[in-house]
mmCIF file of C-alpha atoms in Angstrom:
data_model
loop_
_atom_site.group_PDB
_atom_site.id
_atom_site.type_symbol
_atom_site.label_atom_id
_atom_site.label_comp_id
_atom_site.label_asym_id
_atom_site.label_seq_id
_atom_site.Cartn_x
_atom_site.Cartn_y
_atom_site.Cartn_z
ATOM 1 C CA UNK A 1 11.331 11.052 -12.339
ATOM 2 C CA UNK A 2 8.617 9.116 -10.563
ATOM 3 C CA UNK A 3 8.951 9.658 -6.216
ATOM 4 C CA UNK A 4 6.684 8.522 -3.826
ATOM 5 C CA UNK A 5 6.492 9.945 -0.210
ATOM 6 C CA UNK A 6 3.863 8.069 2.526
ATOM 7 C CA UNK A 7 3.193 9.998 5.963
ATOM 8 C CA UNK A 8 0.532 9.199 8.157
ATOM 9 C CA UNK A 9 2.096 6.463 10.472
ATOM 10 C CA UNK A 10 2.566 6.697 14.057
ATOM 11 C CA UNK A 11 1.694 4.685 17.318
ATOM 12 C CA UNK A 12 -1.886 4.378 18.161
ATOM 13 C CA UNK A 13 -3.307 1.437 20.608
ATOM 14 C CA UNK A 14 -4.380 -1.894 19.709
ATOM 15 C CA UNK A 15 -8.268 -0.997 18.402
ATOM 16 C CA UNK A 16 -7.397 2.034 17.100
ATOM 17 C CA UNK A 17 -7.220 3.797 13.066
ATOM 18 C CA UNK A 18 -4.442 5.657 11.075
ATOM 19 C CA UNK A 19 -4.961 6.656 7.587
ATOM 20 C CA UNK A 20 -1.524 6.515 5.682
ATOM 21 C CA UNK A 21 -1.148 8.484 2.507
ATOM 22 C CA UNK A 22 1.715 8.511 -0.240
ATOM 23 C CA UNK A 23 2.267 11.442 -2.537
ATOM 24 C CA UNK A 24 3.251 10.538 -5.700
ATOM 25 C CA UNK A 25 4.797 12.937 -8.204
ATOM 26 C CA UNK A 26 6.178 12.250 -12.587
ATOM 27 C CA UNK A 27 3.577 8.784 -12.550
ATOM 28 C CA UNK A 28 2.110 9.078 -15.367
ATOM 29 C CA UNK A 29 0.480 5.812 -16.626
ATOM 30 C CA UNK A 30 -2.577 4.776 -17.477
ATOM 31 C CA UNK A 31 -2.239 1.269 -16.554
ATOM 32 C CA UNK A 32 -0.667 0.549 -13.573
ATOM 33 C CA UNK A 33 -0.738 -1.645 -10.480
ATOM 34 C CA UNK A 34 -0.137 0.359 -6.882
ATOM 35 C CA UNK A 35 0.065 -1.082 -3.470
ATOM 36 C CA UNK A 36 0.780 -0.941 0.092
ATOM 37 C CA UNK A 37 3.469 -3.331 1.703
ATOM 38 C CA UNK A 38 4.840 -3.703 4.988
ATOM 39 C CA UNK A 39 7.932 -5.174 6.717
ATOM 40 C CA UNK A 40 8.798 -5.862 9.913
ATOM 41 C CA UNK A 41 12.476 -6.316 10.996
ATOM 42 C CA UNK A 42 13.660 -10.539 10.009
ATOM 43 C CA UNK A 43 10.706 -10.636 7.514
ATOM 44 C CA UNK A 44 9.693 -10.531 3.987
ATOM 45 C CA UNK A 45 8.235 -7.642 2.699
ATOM 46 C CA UNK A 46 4.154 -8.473 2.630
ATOM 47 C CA UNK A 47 1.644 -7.302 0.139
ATOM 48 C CA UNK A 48 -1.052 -5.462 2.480
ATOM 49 C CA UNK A 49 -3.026 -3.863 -0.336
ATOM 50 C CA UNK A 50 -3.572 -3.384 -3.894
ATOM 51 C CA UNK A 51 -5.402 -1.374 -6.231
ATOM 52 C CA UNK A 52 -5.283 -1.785 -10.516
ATOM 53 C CA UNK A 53 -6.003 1.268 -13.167
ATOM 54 C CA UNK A 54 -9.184 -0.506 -13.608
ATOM 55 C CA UNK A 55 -10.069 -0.078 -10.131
ATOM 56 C CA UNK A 56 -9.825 -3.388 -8.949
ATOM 57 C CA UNK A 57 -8.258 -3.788 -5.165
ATOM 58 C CA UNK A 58 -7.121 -6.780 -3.309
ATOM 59 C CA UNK A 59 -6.274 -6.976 0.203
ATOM 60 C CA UNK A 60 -4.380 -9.896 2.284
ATOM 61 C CA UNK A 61 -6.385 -12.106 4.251
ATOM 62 C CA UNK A 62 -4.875 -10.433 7.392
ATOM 63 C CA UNK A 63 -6.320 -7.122 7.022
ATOM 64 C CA UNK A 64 -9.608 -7.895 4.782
ATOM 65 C CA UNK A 65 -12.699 -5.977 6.719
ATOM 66 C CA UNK A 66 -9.765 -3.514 8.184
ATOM 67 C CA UNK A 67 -8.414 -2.142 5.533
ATOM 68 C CA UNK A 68 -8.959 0.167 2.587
ATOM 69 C CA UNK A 69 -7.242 1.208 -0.053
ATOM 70 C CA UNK A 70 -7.541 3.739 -2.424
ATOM 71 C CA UNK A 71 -7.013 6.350 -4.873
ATOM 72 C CA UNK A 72 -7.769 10.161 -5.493
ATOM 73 C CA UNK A 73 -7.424 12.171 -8.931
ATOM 74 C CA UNK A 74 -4.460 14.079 -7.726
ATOM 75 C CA UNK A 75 -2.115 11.067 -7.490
ATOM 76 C CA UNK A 76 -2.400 10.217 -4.189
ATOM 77 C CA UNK A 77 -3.060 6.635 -2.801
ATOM 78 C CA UNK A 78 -4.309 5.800 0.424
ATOM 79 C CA UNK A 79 -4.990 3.048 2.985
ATOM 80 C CA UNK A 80 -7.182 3.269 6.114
ATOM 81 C CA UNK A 81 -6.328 1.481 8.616
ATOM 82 C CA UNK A 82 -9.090 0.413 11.099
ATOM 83 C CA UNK A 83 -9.633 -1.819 13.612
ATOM 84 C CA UNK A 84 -5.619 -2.187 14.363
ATOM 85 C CA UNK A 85 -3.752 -4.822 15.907
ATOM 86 C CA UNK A 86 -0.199 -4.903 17.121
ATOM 87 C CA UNK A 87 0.371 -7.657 14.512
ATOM 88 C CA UNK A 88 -0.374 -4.679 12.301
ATOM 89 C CA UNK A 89 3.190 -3.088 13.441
ATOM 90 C CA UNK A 90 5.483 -2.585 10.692
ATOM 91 C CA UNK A 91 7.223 0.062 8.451
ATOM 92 C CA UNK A 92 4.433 0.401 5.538
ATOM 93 C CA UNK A 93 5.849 1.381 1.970
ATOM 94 C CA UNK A 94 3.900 2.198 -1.040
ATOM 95 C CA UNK A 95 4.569 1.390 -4.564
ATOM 96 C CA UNK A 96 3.616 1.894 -8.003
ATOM 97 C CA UNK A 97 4.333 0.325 -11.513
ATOM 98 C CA UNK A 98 3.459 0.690 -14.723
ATOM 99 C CA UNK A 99 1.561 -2.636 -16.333
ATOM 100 C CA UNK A 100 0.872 -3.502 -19.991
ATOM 101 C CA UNK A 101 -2.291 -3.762 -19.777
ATOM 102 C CA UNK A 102 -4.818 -6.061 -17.505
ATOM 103 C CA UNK A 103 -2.873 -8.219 -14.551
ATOM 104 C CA UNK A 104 -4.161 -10.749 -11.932
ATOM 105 C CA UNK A 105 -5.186 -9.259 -8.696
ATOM 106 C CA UNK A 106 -2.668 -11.862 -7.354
ATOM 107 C CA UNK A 107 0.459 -10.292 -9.351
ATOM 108 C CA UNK A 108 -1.024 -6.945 -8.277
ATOM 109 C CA UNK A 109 -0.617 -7.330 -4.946
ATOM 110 C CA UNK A 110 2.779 -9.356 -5.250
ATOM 111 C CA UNK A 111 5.778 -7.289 -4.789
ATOM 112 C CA UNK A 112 7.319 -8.719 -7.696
ATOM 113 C CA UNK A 113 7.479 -6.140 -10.846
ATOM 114 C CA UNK A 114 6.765 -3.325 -8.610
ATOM 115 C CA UNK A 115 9.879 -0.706 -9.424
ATOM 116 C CA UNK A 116 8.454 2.324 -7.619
ATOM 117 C CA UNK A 117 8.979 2.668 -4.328
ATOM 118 C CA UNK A 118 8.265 4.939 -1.157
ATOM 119 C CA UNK A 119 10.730 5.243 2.007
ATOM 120 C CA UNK A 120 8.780 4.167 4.285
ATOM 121 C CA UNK A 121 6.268 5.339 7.081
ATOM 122 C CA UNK A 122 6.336 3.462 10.699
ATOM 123 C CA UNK A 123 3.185 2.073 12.635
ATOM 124 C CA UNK A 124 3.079 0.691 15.980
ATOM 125 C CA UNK A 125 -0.039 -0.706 17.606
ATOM 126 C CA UNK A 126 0.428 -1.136 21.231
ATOM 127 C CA UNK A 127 -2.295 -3.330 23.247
#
């Protein structure tokens, strides 16, 4: 059973950096598309962040030069946050999926197809 758990939210003032960091546990693909997404309350979940098996990432134009995602051996993605702006506040989920083989950046990033899914971690920026 794949489960992903993200911590590393918070508040932190307009400016500021968080790193956020999801634990996942049972994925165990070798191609695969992961991401980070946010919501805010009324809106569509947004693609933030995206990184393929291959090691390709892809970022939205809203947080290119701010953010960074990535991934360590043990399973666990990651996306630093720098540079923050309240626009920035939202609950951030990650995800995973499994792909057959290579996929777009632009799919990668989309939240269609992703099936794996963390519960959520909260940032606020505050100016």
């Amino acid at each position: 059973q794949v489960q992903l758990a993200e911590s590393g939210g918070g508040s932190v003032q307009a400016g500021g950096s968080l790193r956020l960091s999801c634990a996942m546990s049972g994925f165990m693909y070798r191609s695969y598309c992961m991401g980070w997404f946010r919501q805010v309350p009324g809106k569509a979940r947004e693609g933030v962040a995206s990184i393929a098996s291959d090691g390709t990432t892809t970022y939205a134009d809203s947080v290119k030069g701010r953010f960074t995602i990535s991934k360590d051996s043990a399973s666990t993605l990651y996306l630093q946050m720098n540079t923050l702006k309240p626009e920035d506040t939202a609950m951030y989920y990650c995800a995973a999926a499994e792909t057959k083989g290579w996929v777009p950046p632009s799919l990668c990033i989309a939240e269609t197809g992703y099936n794996h899914w963390g519960q959520g971690t909260q940032v606020t920026v505050s100016s």
